[in-house]
Short mmCIF file of N, CA and C in Angstrom, two decimals:
data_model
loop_
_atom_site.label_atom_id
_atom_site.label_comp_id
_atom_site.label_asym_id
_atom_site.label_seq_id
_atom_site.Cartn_x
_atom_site.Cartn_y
_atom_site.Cartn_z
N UNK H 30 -208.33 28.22 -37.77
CA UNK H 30 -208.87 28.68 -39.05
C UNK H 30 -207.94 29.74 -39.63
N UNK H 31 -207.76 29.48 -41.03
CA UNK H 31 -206.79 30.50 -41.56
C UNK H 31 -207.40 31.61 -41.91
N UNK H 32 -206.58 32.94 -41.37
CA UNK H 32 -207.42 34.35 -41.93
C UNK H 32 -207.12 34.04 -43.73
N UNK H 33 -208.44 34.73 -44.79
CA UNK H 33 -208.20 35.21 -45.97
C UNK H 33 -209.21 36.05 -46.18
N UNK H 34 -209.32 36.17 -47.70
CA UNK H 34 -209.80 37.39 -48.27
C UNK H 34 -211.25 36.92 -48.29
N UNK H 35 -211.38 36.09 -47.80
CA UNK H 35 -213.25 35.08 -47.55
C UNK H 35 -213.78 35.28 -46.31
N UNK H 36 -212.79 35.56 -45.18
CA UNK H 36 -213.28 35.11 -44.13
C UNK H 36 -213.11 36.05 -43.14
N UNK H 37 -211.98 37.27 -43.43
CA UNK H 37 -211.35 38.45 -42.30
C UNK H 37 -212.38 38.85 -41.59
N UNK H 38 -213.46 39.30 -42.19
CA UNK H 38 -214.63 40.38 -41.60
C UNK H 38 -215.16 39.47 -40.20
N UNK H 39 -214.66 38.31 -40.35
CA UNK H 39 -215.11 37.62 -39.00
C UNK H 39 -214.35 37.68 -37.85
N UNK H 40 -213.32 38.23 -37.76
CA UNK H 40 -212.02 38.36 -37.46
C UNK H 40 -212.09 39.59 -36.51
N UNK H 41 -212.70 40.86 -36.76
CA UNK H 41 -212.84 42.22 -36.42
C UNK H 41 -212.78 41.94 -35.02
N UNK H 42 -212.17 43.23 -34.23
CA UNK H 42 -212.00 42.84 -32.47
C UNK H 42 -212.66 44.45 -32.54
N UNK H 43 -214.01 44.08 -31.41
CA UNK H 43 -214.69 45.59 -30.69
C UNK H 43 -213.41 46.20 -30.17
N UNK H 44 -213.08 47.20 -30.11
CA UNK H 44 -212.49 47.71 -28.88
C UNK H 44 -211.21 48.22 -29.60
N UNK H 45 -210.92 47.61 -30.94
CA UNK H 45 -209.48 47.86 -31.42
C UNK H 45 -209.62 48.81 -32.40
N UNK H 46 -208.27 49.56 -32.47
CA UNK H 46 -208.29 51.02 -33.20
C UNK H 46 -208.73 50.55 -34.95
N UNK H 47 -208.92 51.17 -35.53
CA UNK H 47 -208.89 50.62 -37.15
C UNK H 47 -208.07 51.09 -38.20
N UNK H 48 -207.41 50.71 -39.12
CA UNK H 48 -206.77 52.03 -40.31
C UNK H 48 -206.94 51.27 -41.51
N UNK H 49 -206.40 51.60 -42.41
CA UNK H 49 -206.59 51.04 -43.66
C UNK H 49 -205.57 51.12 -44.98
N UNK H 50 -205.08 50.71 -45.49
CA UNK H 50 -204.15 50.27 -46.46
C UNK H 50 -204.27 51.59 -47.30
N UNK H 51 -203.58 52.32 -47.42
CA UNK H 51 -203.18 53.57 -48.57
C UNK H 51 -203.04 53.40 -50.02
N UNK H 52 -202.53 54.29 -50.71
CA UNK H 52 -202.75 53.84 -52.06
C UNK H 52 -200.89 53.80 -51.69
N UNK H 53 -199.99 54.59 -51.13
CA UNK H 53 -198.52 54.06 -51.04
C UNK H 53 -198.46 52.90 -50.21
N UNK H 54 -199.45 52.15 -49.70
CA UNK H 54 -199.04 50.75 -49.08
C UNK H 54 -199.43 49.75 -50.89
N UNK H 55 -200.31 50.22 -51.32
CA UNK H 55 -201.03 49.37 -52.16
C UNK H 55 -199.98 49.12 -53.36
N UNK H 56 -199.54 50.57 -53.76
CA UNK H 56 -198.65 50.55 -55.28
C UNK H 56 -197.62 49.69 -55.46
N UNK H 57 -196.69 49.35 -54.06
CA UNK H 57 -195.54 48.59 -54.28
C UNK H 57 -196.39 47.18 -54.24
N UNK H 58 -197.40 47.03 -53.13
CA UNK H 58 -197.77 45.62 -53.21
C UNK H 58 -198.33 44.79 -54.75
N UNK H 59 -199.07 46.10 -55.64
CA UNK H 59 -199.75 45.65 -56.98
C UNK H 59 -198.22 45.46 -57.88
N UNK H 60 -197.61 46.31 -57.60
CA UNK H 60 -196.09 46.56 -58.90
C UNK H 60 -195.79 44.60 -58.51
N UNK H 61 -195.43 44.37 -56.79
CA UNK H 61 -194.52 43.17 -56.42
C UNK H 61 -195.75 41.62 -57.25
N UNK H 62 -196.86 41.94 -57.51
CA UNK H 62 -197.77 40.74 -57.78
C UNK H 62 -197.67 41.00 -59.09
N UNK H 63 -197.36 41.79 -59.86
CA UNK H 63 -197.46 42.25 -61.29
C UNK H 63 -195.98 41.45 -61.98
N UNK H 64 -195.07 41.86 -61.10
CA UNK H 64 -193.41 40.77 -61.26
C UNK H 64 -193.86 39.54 -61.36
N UNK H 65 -194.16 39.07 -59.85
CA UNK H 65 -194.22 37.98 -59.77
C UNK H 65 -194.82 37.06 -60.74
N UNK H 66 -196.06 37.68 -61.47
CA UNK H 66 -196.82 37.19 -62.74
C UNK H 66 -196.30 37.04 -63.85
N UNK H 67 -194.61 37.42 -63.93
CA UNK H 67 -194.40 37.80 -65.06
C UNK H 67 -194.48 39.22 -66.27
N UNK H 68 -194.97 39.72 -65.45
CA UNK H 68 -195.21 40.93 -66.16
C UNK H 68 -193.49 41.83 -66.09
N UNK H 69 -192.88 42.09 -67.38
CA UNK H 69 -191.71 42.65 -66.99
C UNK H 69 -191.90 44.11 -66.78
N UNK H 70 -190.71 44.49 -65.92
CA UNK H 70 -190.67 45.95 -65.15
C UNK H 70 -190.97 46.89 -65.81
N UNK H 71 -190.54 47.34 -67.33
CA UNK H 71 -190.85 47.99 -67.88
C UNK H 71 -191.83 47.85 -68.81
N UNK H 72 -192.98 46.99 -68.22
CA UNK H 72 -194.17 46.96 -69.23
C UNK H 72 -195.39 47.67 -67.88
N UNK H 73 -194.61 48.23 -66.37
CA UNK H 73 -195.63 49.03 -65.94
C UNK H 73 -194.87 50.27 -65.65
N UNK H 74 -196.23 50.81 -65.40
CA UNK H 74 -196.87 52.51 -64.72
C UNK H 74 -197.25 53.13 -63.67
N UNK H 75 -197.31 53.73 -63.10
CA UNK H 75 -197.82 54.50 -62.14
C UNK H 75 -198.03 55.72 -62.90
N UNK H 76 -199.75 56.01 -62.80
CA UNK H 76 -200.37 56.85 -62.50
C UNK H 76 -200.84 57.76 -64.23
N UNK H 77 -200.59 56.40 -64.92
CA UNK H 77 -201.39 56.74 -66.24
C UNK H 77 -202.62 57.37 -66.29
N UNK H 78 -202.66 58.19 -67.82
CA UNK H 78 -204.18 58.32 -67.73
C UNK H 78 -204.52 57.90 -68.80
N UNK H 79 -205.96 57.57 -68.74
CA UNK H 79 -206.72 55.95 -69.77
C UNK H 79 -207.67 56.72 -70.26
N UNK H 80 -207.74 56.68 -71.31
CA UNK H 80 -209.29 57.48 -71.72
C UNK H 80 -210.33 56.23 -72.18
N UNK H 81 -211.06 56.39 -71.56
CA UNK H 81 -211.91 55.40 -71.38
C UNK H 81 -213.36 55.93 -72.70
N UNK H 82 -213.49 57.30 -72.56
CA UNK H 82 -214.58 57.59 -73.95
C UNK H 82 -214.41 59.33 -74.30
N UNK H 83 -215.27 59.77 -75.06
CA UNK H 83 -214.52 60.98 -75.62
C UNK H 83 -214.99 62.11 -74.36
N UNK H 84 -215.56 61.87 -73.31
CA UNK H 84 -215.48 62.32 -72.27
C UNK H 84 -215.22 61.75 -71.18
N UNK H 85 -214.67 60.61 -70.57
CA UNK H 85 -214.47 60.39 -69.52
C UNK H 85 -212.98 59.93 -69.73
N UNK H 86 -211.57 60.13 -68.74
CA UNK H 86 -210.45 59.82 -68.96
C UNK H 86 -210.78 59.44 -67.33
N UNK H 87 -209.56 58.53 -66.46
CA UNK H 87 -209.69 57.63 -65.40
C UNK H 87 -207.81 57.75 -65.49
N UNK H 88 -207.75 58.44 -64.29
CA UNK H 88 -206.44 58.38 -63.77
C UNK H 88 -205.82 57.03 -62.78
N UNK H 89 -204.92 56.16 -63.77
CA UNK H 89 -205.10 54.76 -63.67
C UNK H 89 -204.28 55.02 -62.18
N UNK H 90 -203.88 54.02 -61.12
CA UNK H 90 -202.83 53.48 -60.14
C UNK H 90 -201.90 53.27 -60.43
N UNK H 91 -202.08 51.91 -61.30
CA UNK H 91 -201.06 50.85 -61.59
C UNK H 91 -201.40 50.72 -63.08
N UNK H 92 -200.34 50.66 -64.04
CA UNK H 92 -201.20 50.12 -65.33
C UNK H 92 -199.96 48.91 -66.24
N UNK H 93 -200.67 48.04 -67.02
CA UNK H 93 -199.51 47.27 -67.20
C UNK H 93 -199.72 46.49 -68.38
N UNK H 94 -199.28 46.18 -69.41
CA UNK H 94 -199.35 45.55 -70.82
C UNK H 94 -198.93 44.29 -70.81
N UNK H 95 -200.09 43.50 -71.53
CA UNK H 95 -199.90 42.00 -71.61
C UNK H 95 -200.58 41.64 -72.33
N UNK H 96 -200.14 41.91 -73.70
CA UNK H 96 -200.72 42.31 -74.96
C UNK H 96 -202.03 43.04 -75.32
N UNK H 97 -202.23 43.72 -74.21
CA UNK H 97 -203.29 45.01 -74.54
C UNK H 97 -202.84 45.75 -73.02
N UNK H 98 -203.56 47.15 -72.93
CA UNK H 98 -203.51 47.74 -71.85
C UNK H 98 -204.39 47.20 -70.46
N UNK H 99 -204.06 47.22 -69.43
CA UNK H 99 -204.79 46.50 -68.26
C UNK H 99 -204.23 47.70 -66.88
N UNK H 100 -205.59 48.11 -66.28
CA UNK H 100 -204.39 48.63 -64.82
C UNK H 100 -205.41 48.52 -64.07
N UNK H 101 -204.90 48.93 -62.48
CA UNK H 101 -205.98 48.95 -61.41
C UNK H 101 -205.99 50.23 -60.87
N UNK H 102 -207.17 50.20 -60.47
CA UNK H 102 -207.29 51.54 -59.53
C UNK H 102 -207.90 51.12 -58.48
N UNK H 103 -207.27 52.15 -57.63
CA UNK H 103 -207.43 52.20 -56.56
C UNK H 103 -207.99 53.18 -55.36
N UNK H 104 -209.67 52.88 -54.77
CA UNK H 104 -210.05 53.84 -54.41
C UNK H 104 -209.22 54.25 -53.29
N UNK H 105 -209.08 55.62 -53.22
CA UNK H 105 -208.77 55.77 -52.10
C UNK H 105 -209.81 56.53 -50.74
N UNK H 106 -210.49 55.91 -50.50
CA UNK H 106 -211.54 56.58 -49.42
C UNK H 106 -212.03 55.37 -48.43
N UNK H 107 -212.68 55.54 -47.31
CA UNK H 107 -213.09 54.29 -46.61
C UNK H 107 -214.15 54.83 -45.52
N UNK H 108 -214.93 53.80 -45.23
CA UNK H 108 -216.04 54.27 -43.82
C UNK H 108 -215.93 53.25 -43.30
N UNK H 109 -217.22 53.49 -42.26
CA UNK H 109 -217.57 52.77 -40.95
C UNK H 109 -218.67 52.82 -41.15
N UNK H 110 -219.83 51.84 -40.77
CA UNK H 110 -219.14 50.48 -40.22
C UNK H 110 -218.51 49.98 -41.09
N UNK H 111 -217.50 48.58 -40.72
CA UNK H 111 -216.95 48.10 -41.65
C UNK H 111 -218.17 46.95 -42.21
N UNK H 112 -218.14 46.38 -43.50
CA UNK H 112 -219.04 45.63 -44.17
C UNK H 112 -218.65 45.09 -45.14
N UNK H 113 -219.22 43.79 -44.77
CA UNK H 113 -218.50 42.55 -45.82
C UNK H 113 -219.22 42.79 -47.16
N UNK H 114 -220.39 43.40 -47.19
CA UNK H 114 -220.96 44.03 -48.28
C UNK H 114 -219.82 44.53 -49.59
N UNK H 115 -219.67 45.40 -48.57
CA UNK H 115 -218.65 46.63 -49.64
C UNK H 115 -217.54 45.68 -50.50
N UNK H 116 -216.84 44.11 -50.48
CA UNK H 116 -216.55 43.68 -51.41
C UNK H 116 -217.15 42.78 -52.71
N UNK H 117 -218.54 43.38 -52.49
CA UNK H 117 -219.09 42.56 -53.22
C UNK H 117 -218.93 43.24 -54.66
N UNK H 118 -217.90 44.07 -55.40
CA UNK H 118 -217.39 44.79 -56.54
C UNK H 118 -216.56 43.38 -57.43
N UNK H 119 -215.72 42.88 -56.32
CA UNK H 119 -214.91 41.78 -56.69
C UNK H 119 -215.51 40.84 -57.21
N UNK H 120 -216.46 40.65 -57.01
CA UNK H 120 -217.11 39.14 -57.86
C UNK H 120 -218.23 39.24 -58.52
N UNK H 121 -218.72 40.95 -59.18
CA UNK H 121 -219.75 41.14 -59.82
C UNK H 121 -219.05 42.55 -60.31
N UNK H 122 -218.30 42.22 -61.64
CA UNK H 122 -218.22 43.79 -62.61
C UNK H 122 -219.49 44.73 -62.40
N UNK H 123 -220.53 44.47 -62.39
CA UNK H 123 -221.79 45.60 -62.35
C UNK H 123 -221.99 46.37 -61.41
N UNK H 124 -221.30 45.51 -59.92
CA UNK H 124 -221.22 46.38 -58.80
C UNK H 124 -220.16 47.36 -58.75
N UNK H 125 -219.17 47.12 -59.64
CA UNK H 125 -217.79 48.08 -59.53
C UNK H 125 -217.82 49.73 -60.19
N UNK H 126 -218.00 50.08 -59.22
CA UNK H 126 -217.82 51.54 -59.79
C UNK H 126 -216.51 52.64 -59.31
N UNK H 127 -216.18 53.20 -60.04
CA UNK H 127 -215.28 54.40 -59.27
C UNK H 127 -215.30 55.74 -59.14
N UNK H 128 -214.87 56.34 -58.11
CA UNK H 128 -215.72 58.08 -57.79
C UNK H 128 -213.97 58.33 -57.91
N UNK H 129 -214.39 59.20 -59.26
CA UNK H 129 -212.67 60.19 -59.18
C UNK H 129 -212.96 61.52 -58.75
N UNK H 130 -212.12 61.96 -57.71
CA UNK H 130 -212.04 63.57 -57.67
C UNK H 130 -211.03 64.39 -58.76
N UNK H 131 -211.67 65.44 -58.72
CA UNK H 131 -210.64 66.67 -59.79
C UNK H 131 -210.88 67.65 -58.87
N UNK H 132 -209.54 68.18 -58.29
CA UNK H 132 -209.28 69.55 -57.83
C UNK H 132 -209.01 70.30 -58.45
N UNK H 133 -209.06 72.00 -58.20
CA UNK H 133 -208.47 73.06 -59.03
C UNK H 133 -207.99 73.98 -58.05
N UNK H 134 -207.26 74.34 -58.59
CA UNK H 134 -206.54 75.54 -57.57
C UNK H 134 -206.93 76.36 -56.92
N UNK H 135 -208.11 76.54 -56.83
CA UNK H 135 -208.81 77.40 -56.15
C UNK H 135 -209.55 76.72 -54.97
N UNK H 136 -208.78 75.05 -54.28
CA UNK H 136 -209.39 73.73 -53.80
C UNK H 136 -211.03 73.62 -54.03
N UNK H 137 -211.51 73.62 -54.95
CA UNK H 137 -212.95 73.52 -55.49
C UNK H 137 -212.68 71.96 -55.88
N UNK H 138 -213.66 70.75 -56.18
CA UNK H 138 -213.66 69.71 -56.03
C UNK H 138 -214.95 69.22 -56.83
N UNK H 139 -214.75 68.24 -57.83
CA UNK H 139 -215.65 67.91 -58.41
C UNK H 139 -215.69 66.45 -58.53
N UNK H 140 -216.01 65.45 -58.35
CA UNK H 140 -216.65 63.88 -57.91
C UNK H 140 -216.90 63.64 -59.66
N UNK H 141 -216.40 62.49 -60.56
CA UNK H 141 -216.96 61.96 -61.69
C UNK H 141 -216.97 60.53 -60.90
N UNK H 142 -218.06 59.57 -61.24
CA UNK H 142 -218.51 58.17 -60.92
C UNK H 142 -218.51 57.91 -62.68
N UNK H 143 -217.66 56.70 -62.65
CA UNK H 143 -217.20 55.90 -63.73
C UNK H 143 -217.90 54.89 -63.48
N UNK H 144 -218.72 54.18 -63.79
CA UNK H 144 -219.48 52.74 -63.74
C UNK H 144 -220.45 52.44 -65.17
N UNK H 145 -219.96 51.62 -65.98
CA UNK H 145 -219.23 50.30 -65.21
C UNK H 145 -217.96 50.81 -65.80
N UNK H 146 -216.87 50.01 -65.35
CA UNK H 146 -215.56 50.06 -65.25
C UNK H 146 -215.48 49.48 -66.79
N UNK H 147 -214.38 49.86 -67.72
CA UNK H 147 -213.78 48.64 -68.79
C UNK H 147 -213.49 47.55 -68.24
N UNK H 148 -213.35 46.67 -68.57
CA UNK H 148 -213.34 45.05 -68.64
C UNK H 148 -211.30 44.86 -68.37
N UNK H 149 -210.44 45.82 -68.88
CA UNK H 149 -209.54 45.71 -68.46
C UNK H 149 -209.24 46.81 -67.26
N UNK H 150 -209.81 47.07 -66.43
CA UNK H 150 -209.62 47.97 -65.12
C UNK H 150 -209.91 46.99 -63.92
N UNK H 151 -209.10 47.13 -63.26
CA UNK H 151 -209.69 46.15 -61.87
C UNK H 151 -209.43 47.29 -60.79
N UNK H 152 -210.73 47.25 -60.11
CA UNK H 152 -210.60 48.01 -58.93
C UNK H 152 -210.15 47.50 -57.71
N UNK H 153 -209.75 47.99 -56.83
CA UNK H 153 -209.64 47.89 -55.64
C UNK H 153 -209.72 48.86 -54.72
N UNK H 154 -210.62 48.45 -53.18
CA UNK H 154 -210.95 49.79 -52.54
C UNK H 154 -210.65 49.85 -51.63
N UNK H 155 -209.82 50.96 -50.66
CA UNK H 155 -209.39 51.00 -49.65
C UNK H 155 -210.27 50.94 -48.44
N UNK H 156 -211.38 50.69 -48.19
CA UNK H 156 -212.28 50.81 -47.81
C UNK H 156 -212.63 49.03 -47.56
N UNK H 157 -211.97 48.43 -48.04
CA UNK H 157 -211.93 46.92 -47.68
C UNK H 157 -210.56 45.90 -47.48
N UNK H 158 -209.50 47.15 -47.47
CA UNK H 158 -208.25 46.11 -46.85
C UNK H 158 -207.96 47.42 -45.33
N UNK H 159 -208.64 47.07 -44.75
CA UNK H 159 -208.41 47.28 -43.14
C UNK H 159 -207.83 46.52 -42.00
N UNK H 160 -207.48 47.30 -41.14
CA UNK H 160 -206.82 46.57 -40.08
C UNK H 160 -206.88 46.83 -39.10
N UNK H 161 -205.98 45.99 -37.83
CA UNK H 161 -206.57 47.04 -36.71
C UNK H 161 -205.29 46.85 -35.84
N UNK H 162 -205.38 47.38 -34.88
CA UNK H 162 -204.01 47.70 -33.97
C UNK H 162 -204.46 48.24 -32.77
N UNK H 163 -203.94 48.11 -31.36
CA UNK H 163 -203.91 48.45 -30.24
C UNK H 163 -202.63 49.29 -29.25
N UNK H 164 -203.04 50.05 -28.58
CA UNK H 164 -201.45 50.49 -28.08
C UNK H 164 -201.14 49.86 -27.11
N UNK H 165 -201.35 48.57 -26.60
CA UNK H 165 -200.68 47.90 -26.23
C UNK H 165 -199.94 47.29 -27.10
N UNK H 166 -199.78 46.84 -28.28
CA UNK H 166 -199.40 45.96 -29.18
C UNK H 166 -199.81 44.71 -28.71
N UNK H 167 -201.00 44.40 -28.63
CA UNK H 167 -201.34 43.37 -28.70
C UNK H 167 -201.39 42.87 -30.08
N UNK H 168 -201.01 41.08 -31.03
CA UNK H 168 -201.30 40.89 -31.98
C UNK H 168 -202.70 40.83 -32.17
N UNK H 169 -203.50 41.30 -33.14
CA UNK H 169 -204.66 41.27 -33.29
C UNK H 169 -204.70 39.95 -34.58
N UNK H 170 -206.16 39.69 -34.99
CA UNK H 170 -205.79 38.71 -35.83
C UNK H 170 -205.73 39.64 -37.19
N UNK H 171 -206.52 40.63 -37.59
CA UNK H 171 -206.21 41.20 -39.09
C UNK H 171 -205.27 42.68 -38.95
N UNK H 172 -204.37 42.18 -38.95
CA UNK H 172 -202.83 42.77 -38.28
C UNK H 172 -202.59 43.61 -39.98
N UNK H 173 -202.12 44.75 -40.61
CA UNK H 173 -201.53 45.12 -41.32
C UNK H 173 -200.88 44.30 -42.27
N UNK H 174 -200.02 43.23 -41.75
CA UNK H 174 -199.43 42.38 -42.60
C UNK H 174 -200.58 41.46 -43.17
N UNK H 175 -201.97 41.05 -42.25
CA UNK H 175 -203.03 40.32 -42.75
C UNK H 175 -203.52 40.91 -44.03
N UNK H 176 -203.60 42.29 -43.89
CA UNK H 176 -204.34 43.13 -44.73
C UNK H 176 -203.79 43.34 -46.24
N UNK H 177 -202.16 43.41 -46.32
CA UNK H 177 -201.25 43.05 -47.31
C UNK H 177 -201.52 41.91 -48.04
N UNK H 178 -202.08 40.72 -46.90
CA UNK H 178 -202.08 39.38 -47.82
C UNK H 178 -203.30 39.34 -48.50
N UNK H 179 -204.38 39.99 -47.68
CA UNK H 179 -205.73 39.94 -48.79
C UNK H 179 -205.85 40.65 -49.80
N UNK H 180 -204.91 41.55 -50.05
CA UNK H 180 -204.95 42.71 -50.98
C UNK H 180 -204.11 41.77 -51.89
N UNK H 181 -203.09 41.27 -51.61
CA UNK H 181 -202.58 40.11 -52.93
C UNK H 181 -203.25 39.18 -53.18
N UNK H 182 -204.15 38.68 -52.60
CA UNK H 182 -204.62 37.50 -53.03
C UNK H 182 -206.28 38.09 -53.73
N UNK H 183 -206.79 38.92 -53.69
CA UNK H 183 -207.57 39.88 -54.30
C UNK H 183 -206.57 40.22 -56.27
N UNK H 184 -205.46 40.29 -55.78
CA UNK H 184 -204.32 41.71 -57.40
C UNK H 184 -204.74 39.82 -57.93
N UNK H 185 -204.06 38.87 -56.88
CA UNK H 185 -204.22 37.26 -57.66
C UNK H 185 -205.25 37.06 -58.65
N UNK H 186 -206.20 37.13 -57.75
CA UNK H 186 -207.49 37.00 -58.43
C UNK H 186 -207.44 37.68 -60.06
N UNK H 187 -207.56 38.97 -59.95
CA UNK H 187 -207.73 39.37 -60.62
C UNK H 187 -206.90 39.28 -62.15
N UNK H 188 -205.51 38.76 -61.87
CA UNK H 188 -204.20 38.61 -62.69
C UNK H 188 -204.63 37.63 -63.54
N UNK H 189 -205.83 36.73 -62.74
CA UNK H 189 -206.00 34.85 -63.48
C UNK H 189 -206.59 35.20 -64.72
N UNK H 190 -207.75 36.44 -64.67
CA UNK H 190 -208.24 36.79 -65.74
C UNK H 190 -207.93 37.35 -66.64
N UNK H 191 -206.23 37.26 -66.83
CA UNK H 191 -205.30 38.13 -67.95
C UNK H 191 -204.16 36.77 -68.08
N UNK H 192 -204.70 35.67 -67.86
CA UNK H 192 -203.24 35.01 -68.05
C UNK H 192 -203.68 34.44 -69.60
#
């Protein structure tokens, strides 16, 4: 059976360490699916900010023009247990929400939840491209490089609805 972005959570090994895809594993992988689509180099961004209404602005990831503005963000946070739940954002806009932090220099911390998302924002959450690893190096089946491929085939998804 082939691992994908349908089926990993079946995949999970008790006993094996866990980590999870960063927003610097994520950026080159969204920029390399954004090429590949056609999108030329200098029609993206890193780390725009979108004003979404006359109070809420959303500090984009990735952002990229194809005859209007489009970008993704990317949560960066994750728990345990792991749960096939938690991608259920991907195939229902209503479930997608995003929690931005704002620090201030004084490290004080304030949480805004953006939901629902604009219609050109696609999320993605670190909290669902996980992996796992052993110090033996044993291959596990949702290996880091597994976790890369569901995270493209997820940016895929999402690209079909801008072609």
């Amino acid at each position: 059976m082939e691992i994908d972005n349908a089926n990993y959570y079946k995949h999970f090994k008790d006993g094996a360490s866990i980590n999870w895809l960063r927003a610097s594993d994520a950026v080159p992988i969204i920029i390399d699916e954004l090429l590949k689509n056609g999108i030329a180099y200098h029609k993206i961004s890193v780390g725009d900010l979108l004003k979404v209404n006359d109070s809420t602005r959303l500090v984009m990831t990735v952002t990229f023009d194809k005859e209007k503005k489009y970008g993704f963000l990317y949560e960066s946070s994750h728990s345990l247990p792991l749960d096939p739940n938690d991608r259920n954002f991907l195939d229902n806009p209503q479930k997608a929400a995003y929690l931005q932090a704002e620090n201030d220099l004084q490290g004080k911390v304030k949480f805004m939840r953006i939901a629902p998302l604009p219609s050109n924002v696609f999320l993605l959450k670190q909290t669902v491209y996980w992996f796992q690893f052993d110090n033996n190096g044993t291959r596990l089946p949702v290996s880091k490089e597994m976790a890369q491929n569901i995270i493209r085939q997820d940016i895929r998804k999402y690209l079909k609805s801008v072609q």
